[in-house]
XYZ file of C-alpha atoms in Angstrom:
601
model
C 0.000 0.000 0.000
C 1.308 3.446 -0.999
C 1.061 6.095 1.676
C 0.630 9.608 0.265
C 3.089 12.213 1.496
C 1.454 14.759 3.769
C 0.637 18.097 2.198
C 3.013 20.746 3.541
C 1.386 23.265 5.806
C 1.521 26.985 5.090
C 4.173 27.463 7.759
C 6.267 24.621 6.327
C 6.055 26.117 2.845
C 6.978 29.543 4.172
C 9.866 28.072 6.105
C 11.159 26.324 2.977
C 11.024 29.563 1.005
C 12.712 31.496 3.778
C 15.463 28.887 4.021
C 16.007 29.123 0.249
C 15.994 32.906 -0.130
C 17.564 34.110 3.141
C 21.111 32.882 2.373
C 20.870 34.135 -1.220
C 19.776 37.636 -0.211
C 22.185 37.784 2.710
C 25.160 36.792 0.571
C 24.201 39.251 -2.174
C 23.894 42.156 0.276
C 26.980 41.290 2.334
C 29.388 40.371 -0.483
C 28.025 42.535 -3.306
C 29.360 39.958 -5.743
C 27.911 39.647 -9.227
C 27.320 35.904 -9.018
C 25.647 36.226 -5.623
C 23.331 38.940 -6.920
C 22.325 36.937 -9.996
C 21.741 33.871 -7.827
C 19.443 35.897 -5.560
C 17.441 37.184 -8.527
C 17.243 33.652 -9.917
C 16.053 32.436 -6.522
C 13.239 34.978 -6.591
C 12.193 33.745 -10.027
C 12.268 30.091 -8.953
C 10.073 30.733 -5.921
C 7.751 33.090 -7.821
C 7.018 30.314 -10.314
C 5.499 28.406 -7.418
C 3.885 31.284 -5.517
C 4.533 35.003 -5.991
C 3.059 35.783 -2.600
C 5.751 33.746 -0.876
C 8.442 36.012 -2.315
C 6.736 39.118 -0.956
C 6.172 37.500 2.413
C 9.811 36.523 2.772
C 11.009 39.916 1.517
C 9.023 41.594 4.297
C 10.632 39.312 6.845
C 14.201 39.809 5.601
C 14.034 43.551 4.859
C 14.253 44.872 8.459
C 17.454 42.949 9.173
C 19.115 43.444 5.780
C 18.039 47.003 5.050
C 17.791 48.265 8.654
C 14.316 49.687 8.008
C 11.343 49.647 10.396
C 8.644 47.156 9.487
C 6.211 49.775 8.152
C 8.793 51.011 5.627
C 9.716 47.475 4.586
C 6.104 46.404 4.234
C 5.211 49.489 2.228
C 8.135 49.064 -0.175
C 7.417 45.379 -0.707
C 3.678 45.945 -1.201
C 4.239 48.731 -3.763
C 7.251 47.429 -5.666
C 7.053 43.686 -5.075
C 4.351 42.846 -7.632
C 6.092 44.818 -10.386
C 9.574 43.526 -9.600
C 8.386 39.920 -9.413
C 6.449 40.168 -12.695
C 9.431 41.713 -14.472
C 11.826 39.085 -13.102
C 9.416 36.425 -14.367
C 9.646 37.940 -17.872
C 13.414 38.434 -17.810
C 15.975 35.878 -18.978
C 17.995 35.880 -15.769
C 20.484 33.153 -16.692
C 20.783 34.463 -20.251
C 22.242 37.813 -19.254
C 19.317 39.828 -17.914
C 20.337 38.951 -14.361
C 23.718 40.626 -14.817
C 22.073 43.626 -16.474
C 19.670 44.039 -13.554
C 22.385 43.575 -10.934
C 24.610 46.135 -12.659
C 21.916 48.727 -13.333
C 20.020 48.526 -10.042
C 22.799 47.533 -7.669
C 25.997 48.534 -9.459
C 27.309 45.076 -8.636
C 27.999 43.241 -11.907
C 30.329 44.710 -14.538
C 28.637 46.863 -17.156
C 27.424 44.784 -20.112
C 28.569 45.662 -23.614
C 26.676 48.488 -25.298
C 24.515 46.893 -27.989
C 22.095 49.671 -28.954
C 23.909 50.286 -32.236
C 24.304 53.313 -34.483
C 21.481 55.706 -35.238
C 20.431 56.766 -38.720
C 19.476 60.436 -39.047
C 17.089 62.025 -41.562
C 19.864 64.232 -42.947
C 23.645 64.390 -42.552
C 25.082 67.023 -40.262
C 25.749 70.261 -42.165
C 29.389 70.943 -42.943
C 30.971 73.459 -40.564
C 27.770 73.612 -38.502
C 28.064 76.486 -36.030
C 25.786 78.307 -33.588
C 24.432 81.750 -34.515
C 26.010 85.001 -33.396
C 24.912 86.417 -30.056
C 22.487 89.340 -29.914
C 24.069 90.965 -26.882
C 20.644 91.096 -25.239
C 20.216 88.880 -22.180
C 17.285 87.671 -20.082
C 17.043 85.936 -16.705
C 15.909 82.303 -16.682
C 15.146 80.515 -13.406
C 16.118 76.875 -12.883
C 14.219 75.012 -10.155
C 14.794 71.329 -9.457
C 13.964 68.564 -6.993
C 11.235 70.421 -5.122
C 10.456 67.420 -2.885
C 7.906 69.224 -0.766
C 6.750 67.370 2.343
C 3.263 68.418 3.392
C 3.621 66.201 6.484
C 6.735 68.053 7.660
C 6.256 68.760 11.362
C 8.347 71.437 13.121
C 9.641 70.142 16.438
C 9.567 66.500 15.334
C 12.576 64.180 15.284
C 15.106 65.259 12.620
C 17.336 62.202 13.173
C 15.121 59.145 12.858
C 15.202 55.517 11.762
C 13.390 56.101 8.462
C 14.541 57.238 5.025
C 13.192 60.739 5.643
C 12.604 62.413 8.978
C 10.885 65.518 10.426
C 7.512 63.809 10.648
C 5.426 62.427 13.468
C 5.725 58.656 13.366
C 3.857 56.363 15.737
C 7.111 55.159 17.283
C 8.868 58.541 17.418
C 10.748 58.954 20.699
C 9.818 61.670 23.161
C 13.435 62.800 23.409
C 15.118 63.830 20.151
C 18.696 64.052 18.975
C 17.653 67.182 17.124
C 14.243 68.819 16.761
C 13.215 69.922 13.269
C 13.200 73.672 12.699
C 10.137 75.105 10.957
C 12.214 76.114 7.908
C 13.742 72.695 7.291
C 16.532 70.282 8.190
C 19.385 68.594 6.327
C 17.870 65.138 6.977
C 14.466 66.027 5.631
C 12.455 67.130 2.630
C 11.157 70.640 2.060
C 8.572 72.328 4.309
C 5.808 74.066 2.359
C 6.723 77.431 3.907
C 10.289 77.159 2.573
C 9.049 76.718 -1.015
C 6.728 79.690 -0.623
C 9.500 81.868 0.783
C 11.869 80.868 -2.039
C 9.348 81.936 -4.676
C 8.830 85.262 -2.915
C 12.559 85.878 -2.948
C 13.222 85.071 -6.630
C 11.724 88.334 -8.047
C 13.938 90.356 -5.705
C 17.102 89.042 -7.392
C 16.017 88.371 -10.981
C 13.597 89.625 -13.587
C 12.616 86.137 -14.693
C 11.620 85.801 -18.329
C 10.599 82.156 -17.827
C 11.558 79.203 -15.633
C 12.365 75.536 -16.066
C 11.565 72.931 -13.422
C 13.577 69.739 -13.865
C 11.408 67.356 -11.911
C 10.663 65.629 -8.597
C 7.854 67.342 -6.715
C 6.764 64.710 -4.112
C 8.857 63.781 -1.034
C 11.033 60.692 -0.578
C 8.499 58.619 1.370
C 8.467 55.926 -1.300
C 7.017 53.319 1.044
C 3.609 54.926 0.652
C 3.805 56.928 -2.574
C 0.782 55.972 -4.651
C -1.438 57.657 -7.190
C -3.706 58.744 -4.351
C -0.880 60.343 -2.347
C 1.254 61.995 -5.059
C -1.576 63.440 -7.177
C -2.758 66.050 -4.643
C 0.820 66.893 -3.619
C 1.758 67.690 -7.203
C -1.417 69.664 -7.848
C -0.821 71.793 -4.754
C 2.898 72.260 -5.466
C 2.325 73.444 -9.024
C -0.337 75.866 -7.775
C 2.266 77.271 -5.360
C 4.779 77.576 -8.219
C 2.167 79.478 -10.194
C 2.719 82.405 -7.833
C 5.905 83.081 -9.787
C 5.150 85.887 -12.275
C 6.533 83.916 -15.246
C 5.774 80.758 -17.192
C 7.339 77.531 -15.935
C 8.303 74.709 -18.281
C 8.405 71.468 -16.226
C 9.684 67.970 -16.857
C 8.905 64.554 -15.364
C 10.981 63.399 -12.385
C 11.171 59.830 -11.147
C 9.160 60.727 -8.023
C 6.231 62.047 -10.042
C 4.845 58.547 -10.358
C 3.228 56.545 -7.608
C 4.935 54.206 -6.829
C 8.002 56.331 -7.457
C 10.317 55.529 -10.383
C 7.919 53.067 -12.015
C 7.105 54.088 -15.590
C 5.603 51.316 -17.735
C 6.762 50.783 -21.316
C 4.911 49.202 -24.258
C 6.999 46.051 -23.674
C 6.288 45.758 -19.962
C 2.573 46.303 -19.612
C 1.223 48.544 -16.878
C -0.461 51.913 -17.189
C 0.637 55.404 -16.171
C -1.948 57.255 -18.228
C -3.408 58.678 -14.990
C -0.067 60.369 -14.268
C 0.360 61.921 -17.705
C -3.239 63.148 -17.681
C -2.726 64.670 -14.241
C 0.545 66.366 -15.227
C -1.033 67.650 -18.414
C -3.739 69.263 -16.297
C -1.240 70.709 -13.780
C 0.992 72.082 -16.539
C -1.811 73.438 -18.747
C -1.547 76.784 -16.949
C 1.802 77.266 -18.738
C 1.739 75.067 -21.859
C -0.144 75.512 -25.152
C -2.761 72.943 -26.164
C -0.499 70.932 -28.492
C 2.121 70.505 -25.749
C -0.560 69.531 -23.214
C -1.806 66.837 -25.595
C 1.757 65.586 -26.060
C 2.248 65.277 -22.285
C -0.740 62.931 -22.157
C 1.173 60.363 -24.251
C 4.164 59.676 -21.972
C 5.178 63.004 -20.456
C 7.354 64.506 -23.212
C 6.523 67.697 -25.100
C 7.993 70.573 -27.081
C 7.150 74.260 -26.821
C 8.367 77.485 -28.404
C 8.489 80.322 -25.830
C 9.531 82.775 -28.544
C 10.161 82.599 -32.305
C 13.440 80.900 -33.172
C 13.718 79.117 -29.814
C 12.350 75.734 -28.722
C 12.344 73.774 -25.462
C 12.132 69.980 -25.654
C 11.102 68.297 -22.397
C 12.022 64.596 -22.239
C 10.916 61.834 -19.896
C 14.276 60.229 -19.107
C 12.688 57.823 -16.651
C 12.868 55.519 -19.671
C 16.600 55.258 -19.049
C 16.405 55.274 -15.240
C 17.906 52.142 -13.699
C 15.350 51.907 -10.862
C 12.454 51.895 -13.322
C 12.009 48.133 -13.061
C 9.652 48.074 -16.037
C 12.685 48.571 -18.300
C 13.918 45.039 -17.601
C 10.889 43.370 -19.165
C 12.769 43.693 -22.463
C 16.419 44.658 -22.073
C 16.739 44.986 -25.871
C 14.060 47.666 -26.045
C 16.611 50.476 -26.185
C 14.154 53.253 -27.005
C 10.918 52.809 -25.009
C 8.019 54.725 -26.532
C 10.319 55.735 -29.429
C 11.347 58.842 -27.477
C 14.825 59.015 -29.045
C 13.291 58.892 -32.516
C 10.765 61.555 -31.514
C 13.632 63.720 -30.231
C 15.438 63.334 -33.552
C 12.333 64.411 -35.462
C 11.977 67.514 -33.291
C 15.647 68.444 -33.645
C 15.589 67.919 -37.394
C 12.559 70.190 -37.658
C 14.397 72.757 -35.552
C 17.486 72.521 -37.765
C 15.381 72.942 -40.889
C 13.667 75.991 -39.351
C 16.878 77.543 -38.040
C 15.725 77.254 -34.412
C 17.825 77.003 -31.285
C 16.882 74.278 -28.764
C 17.114 73.616 -25.048
C 16.646 70.047 -23.836
C 15.315 69.692 -20.297
C 14.770 66.539 -18.275
C 15.295 65.016 -14.845
C 17.716 62.076 -14.963
C 20.773 63.157 -16.931
C 22.236 60.799 -19.568
C 25.638 61.362 -17.939
C 24.510 59.817 -14.673
C 25.428 56.280 -13.680
C 21.764 55.434 -13.112
C 20.830 56.133 -16.753
C 20.991 52.848 -18.680
C 24.067 52.780 -20.874
C 22.390 51.644 -24.093
C 19.885 54.515 -23.956
C 22.594 56.995 -22.993
C 24.780 55.883 -25.918
C 21.933 56.566 -28.361
C 21.258 59.947 -26.794
C 24.952 60.878 -27.040
C 24.819 60.252 -30.787
C 21.872 62.655 -31.027
C 23.803 65.363 -29.169
C 26.794 64.883 -31.468
C 24.587 65.169 -34.565
C 22.722 68.333 -33.543
C 25.337 70.232 -31.509
C 26.405 72.959 -31.279
C 24.388 74.553 -34.107
C 20.891 73.419 -33.000
C 21.167 72.375 -29.340
C 22.153 75.444 -27.344
C 22.045 73.956 -23.817
C 20.808 70.982 -21.764
C 19.358 71.072 -18.227
C 18.786 68.293 -15.686
C 18.245 67.677 -11.961
C 18.086 64.478 -9.889
C 21.428 64.567 -8.027
C 20.349 67.454 -5.731
C 23.835 68.920 -6.255
C 25.190 71.881 -8.206
C 26.974 70.136 -11.079
C 27.555 69.927 -14.822
C 28.596 67.337 -17.422
C 30.200 67.755 -20.840
C 29.560 66.203 -24.256
C 32.186 65.878 -26.979
C 32.307 65.280 -30.698
C 33.918 62.116 -32.111
C 37.521 61.739 -31.002
C 39.359 63.009 -27.956
C 37.856 64.799 -24.985
C 39.583 68.123 -25.420
C 38.802 71.832 -25.627
C 38.224 71.849 -29.384
C 35.935 68.830 -29.266
C 33.642 69.934 -26.408
C 30.253 70.626 -27.987
C 27.535 70.723 -25.311
C 27.008 71.350 -21.597
C 24.527 69.585 -19.345
C 23.659 71.949 -16.481
C 22.619 69.913 -13.430
C 20.534 72.136 -11.208
C 20.766 72.377 -7.418
C 17.807 71.070 -5.453
C 15.238 73.049 -3.535
C 15.141 70.232 -0.973
C 17.918 70.162 1.624
C 17.586 66.373 1.828
C 20.966 64.595 1.924
C 22.852 67.355 3.704
C 22.606 70.258 1.271
C 21.473 73.840 1.540
C 18.269 74.618 -0.388
C 18.969 76.475 -3.596
C 18.005 77.630 -7.079
C 19.802 78.986 -10.148
C 19.392 82.024 -12.350
C 20.931 81.960 -15.833
C 21.878 85.015 -17.878
C 20.901 83.960 -21.392
C 21.412 85.555 -24.807
C 18.109 85.966 -26.663
C 19.455 84.923 -30.086
C 21.969 82.154 -29.447
C 20.159 81.045 -26.274
C 23.513 80.245 -24.716
C 24.199 80.753 -21.026
C 26.494 83.687 -20.235
C 26.360 83.243 -16.476
C 25.011 80.784 -13.942
C 24.208 82.261 -10.540
C 23.362 79.941 -7.661
C 21.364 81.201 -4.677
C 21.144 79.349 -1.370
C 19.982 79.744 2.220
C 22.218 78.560 5.067
C 19.996 75.986 6.716
C 22.332 75.569 9.681
C 20.813 78.869 10.843
C 17.225 77.569 10.709
C 16.856 77.365 14.491
C 17.969 80.978 14.857
C 15.427 82.070 12.220
C 12.734 80.443 14.322
C 14.026 82.026 17.510
C 14.185 85.531 16.018
C 11.047 85.257 13.886
C 13.099 85.967 10.754
C 13.156 84.325 7.307
C 15.811 82.351 5.415
C 18.868 84.319 4.340
C 18.603 83.672 0.615
C 21.752 85.039 -0.994
C 24.009 84.670 -4.025
C 26.389 81.827 -3.279
C 28.455 82.391 -6.408
C 28.524 83.415 -10.054
C 30.110 80.729 -12.251
C 31.482 83.367 -14.595
C 33.168 85.267 -11.786
C 34.279 82.272 -9.711
C 35.833 80.213 -12.497
C 36.638 83.112 -14.800
C 39.316 83.963 -12.271
C 41.082 80.761 -13.377
C 40.003 80.599 -17.037
C 39.569 84.175 -18.329
C 36.600 84.677 -20.624
C 35.706 87.547 -22.948
C 32.684 89.684 -22.113
C 30.967 88.673 -25.350
C 31.572 84.910 -24.899
C 29.172 82.432 -23.256
C 30.053 79.747 -20.714
C 30.597 77.229 -23.491
C 31.408 73.539 -23.237
C 34.950 74.355 -24.388
C 35.343 76.872 -21.583
C 34.020 74.382 -19.039
C 36.462 71.761 -20.306
C 39.282 74.202 -19.634
C 37.875 74.716 -16.141
C 38.074 70.953 -15.512
C 41.702 71.060 -16.630
C 42.343 73.716 -13.978
C 40.691 71.447 -11.396
C 43.369 68.826 -12.140
C 46.238 71.210 -11.401
C 44.896 73.821 -8.995
C 43.567 72.377 -5.750
C 42.162 75.739 -4.607
C 39.976 75.856 -7.720
C 38.868 72.251 -7.272
C 38.039 72.737 -3.589
C 35.975 75.769 -4.538
C 33.988 73.583 -6.932
C 33.687 70.878 -4.248
C 32.183 73.415 -1.843
C 29.764 74.829 -4.408
C 28.777 71.311 -5.491
C 27.411 70.757 -1.974
C 25.844 74.247 -1.913
C 28.225 75.351 0.851
C 26.628 73.114 3.472
C 30.065 71.532 4.025
C 28.536 68.183 4.964
C 29.906 66.085 2.100
C 33.280 65.212 3.600
C 36.677 65.751 2.013
C 37.844 65.258 -1.560
C 41.589 65.772 -1.381
C 43.954 66.696 -4.192
C 45.276 63.596 -5.945
C 42.678 61.337 -4.351
C 40.537 58.800 -6.183
C 37.614 61.004 -5.217
C 39.031 63.960 -7.159
C 40.040 61.864 -10.176
C 36.621 60.220 -10.442
C 34.735 63.472 -9.980
C 36.654 65.270 -12.739
C 36.175 62.222 -14.968
C 32.435 62.392 -14.326
C 32.345 66.072 -15.302
C 33.576 64.987 -18.738
C 31.205 62.038 -18.998
C 28.216 63.071 -21.096
C 27.187 59.424 -21.368
C 26.810 57.043 -18.478
C 29.257 54.462 -19.833
C 32.024 57.075 -19.485
C 31.276 57.736 -15.813
C 34.137 56.742 -13.535
C 32.332 54.506 -11.092
C 33.594 51.309 -9.425
C 32.408 47.921 -10.658
C 31.027 47.109 -7.206
C 29.112 49.074 -4.646
C 31.293 49.334 -1.595
C 29.866 52.465 -0.073
C 28.449 50.450 2.832
C 32.011 50.102 4.129
C 32.644 53.841 4.144
C 31.790 56.782 6.324
C 31.231 60.475 5.731
C 34.894 61.500 5.747
C 35.604 59.274 2.762
C 33.297 61.240 0.445
C 31.725 58.021 -0.818
C 28.986 59.810 -2.748
C 31.318 60.724 -5.607
C 31.515 57.093 -6.656
C 28.053 57.483 -8.142
C 27.420 60.597 -10.249
C 23.712 60.040 -9.859
C 24.181 61.231 -6.287
C 22.671 58.086 -4.804
C 25.494 57.685 -2.314
C 24.553 61.001 -0.773
C 21.147 59.633 0.116
C 22.750 57.578 2.819
C 25.153 60.139 4.269
C 23.122 60.455 7.388
C 23.705 60.374 11.129
C 22.992 56.639 11.077
C 25.223 54.118 9.255
C 22.496 52.858 6.907
C 23.904 52.992 3.388
C 23.665 51.045 0.164
C 21.365 48.475 1.710
C 18.649 51.093 1.211
C 19.244 51.210 -2.520
C 18.976 47.456 -2.659
C 15.470 47.835 -1.225
C 14.546 50.233 -4.005
C 15.063 53.581 -2.323
C 16.406 56.153 -4.759
C 16.340 59.784 -5.782
């Protein structure tokens, strides 16, 4: 007689899954080895084939110990991201190479795969001796806002040093005695209080006669464990209504936090639907955009607009290159989701034919390590084809820092070959140890080139004294790029801050430590909380390399994430030009484990 084996109980099944996945996850997080990461992803796929719910259940159990998060954060992240991540892993060919691609792009663990996106074909060849137009000599002020990250739950007097990704809120387990109480104007560990955004907008007209503004993305806060359509929609609507107090049009772009859950933007290959987001943004932005641009936003967030004859702004949704957009791994050979690169080419060709000058604005910069390399390589070809005669400037956000990146024509990275500058705007949010800030550009009205970049900040270390005295933030000019770096690389009055000039500035950084340290200070918006980056150090070498890396495959980043072994004085954030390291430079030692749980800018 055959005796049937007993059916495993739920607890026995759960125990089997936990025993299978715990060592895989633990080894991947502790060793940060490529093979260990791929094995962990493969383990998820194996278990998900049996029961997807088991994967989520085990992830919730392991997250607090591996990621050092409270249970509510872990549960929220798993509930929001788990279903998407599991479905995408089920579609991916993990053993066939997708596992290494995922582990490199999301975790920075495996070596970068070969770039396979190929060579683009353009409608017309680049004109011989293509050159930008002459300058008019007339300049206007243009405001650059970025990474708003307003927190409507910000609570003055709450704990500013907490056990969650973002602090300055009332949590159910908040202690009664704090390390530091949050000032009403903000804190370096926290996102932006509403009153700080309102005060910033009141100050802007006192220092600039703004012709128009660009806003390079990220309105909601960093509470990704409960960012959903229902939570982000009203935050964005309110924030854009606050921005509307500025007496000038604002041309926005889509940040990774605009979506709920954050960073998840479906593609035609992946399934999923973000039409609610694009419809909502189209409505929020309709106060500034014409009808044709509003209709374009409804497709996937990109649009083009002409603020004045002869000048065009193209707003891209670069979340389709963003490494933490898990939808991208449903088809790793879909190098141009939604055909956005091809759409960009069509817009630039039309601009070339019409003799227009173009600005490209977006959130995640193609130079950043968290922009997928295949997409970035295609984009770089577009910049080479249409610069410098069509594309006047590029503008991004995302890192929260005051930075730039350079693009070059075919051949060497030298002064003669530098063709385009990516201006990476400072954040409004102080989150990650930075002073809140904004930029004002002095721009020629014919060439639409930048003649000066002026960064304004408020010294948030004085926030408690503002509260005590009943005063407001001390918004002030931190520096003028033309004046600060023109002292090292002289520039004629009638010349813009060109890519060639910026390349020469980076050459000075290599030889003149005083100049480099000045840049290092300004990069952190003079908060002086980013540690040291000494002359001759790997930190300095990698940072200067990243300034010359217009495409992500040129970024000087290590093959493995080892930031979890470092502390503040080692300036570990420069290993990742996306700025993700800086997310973890906090009073607590939690570091890259957070990225492995999906937390990102």
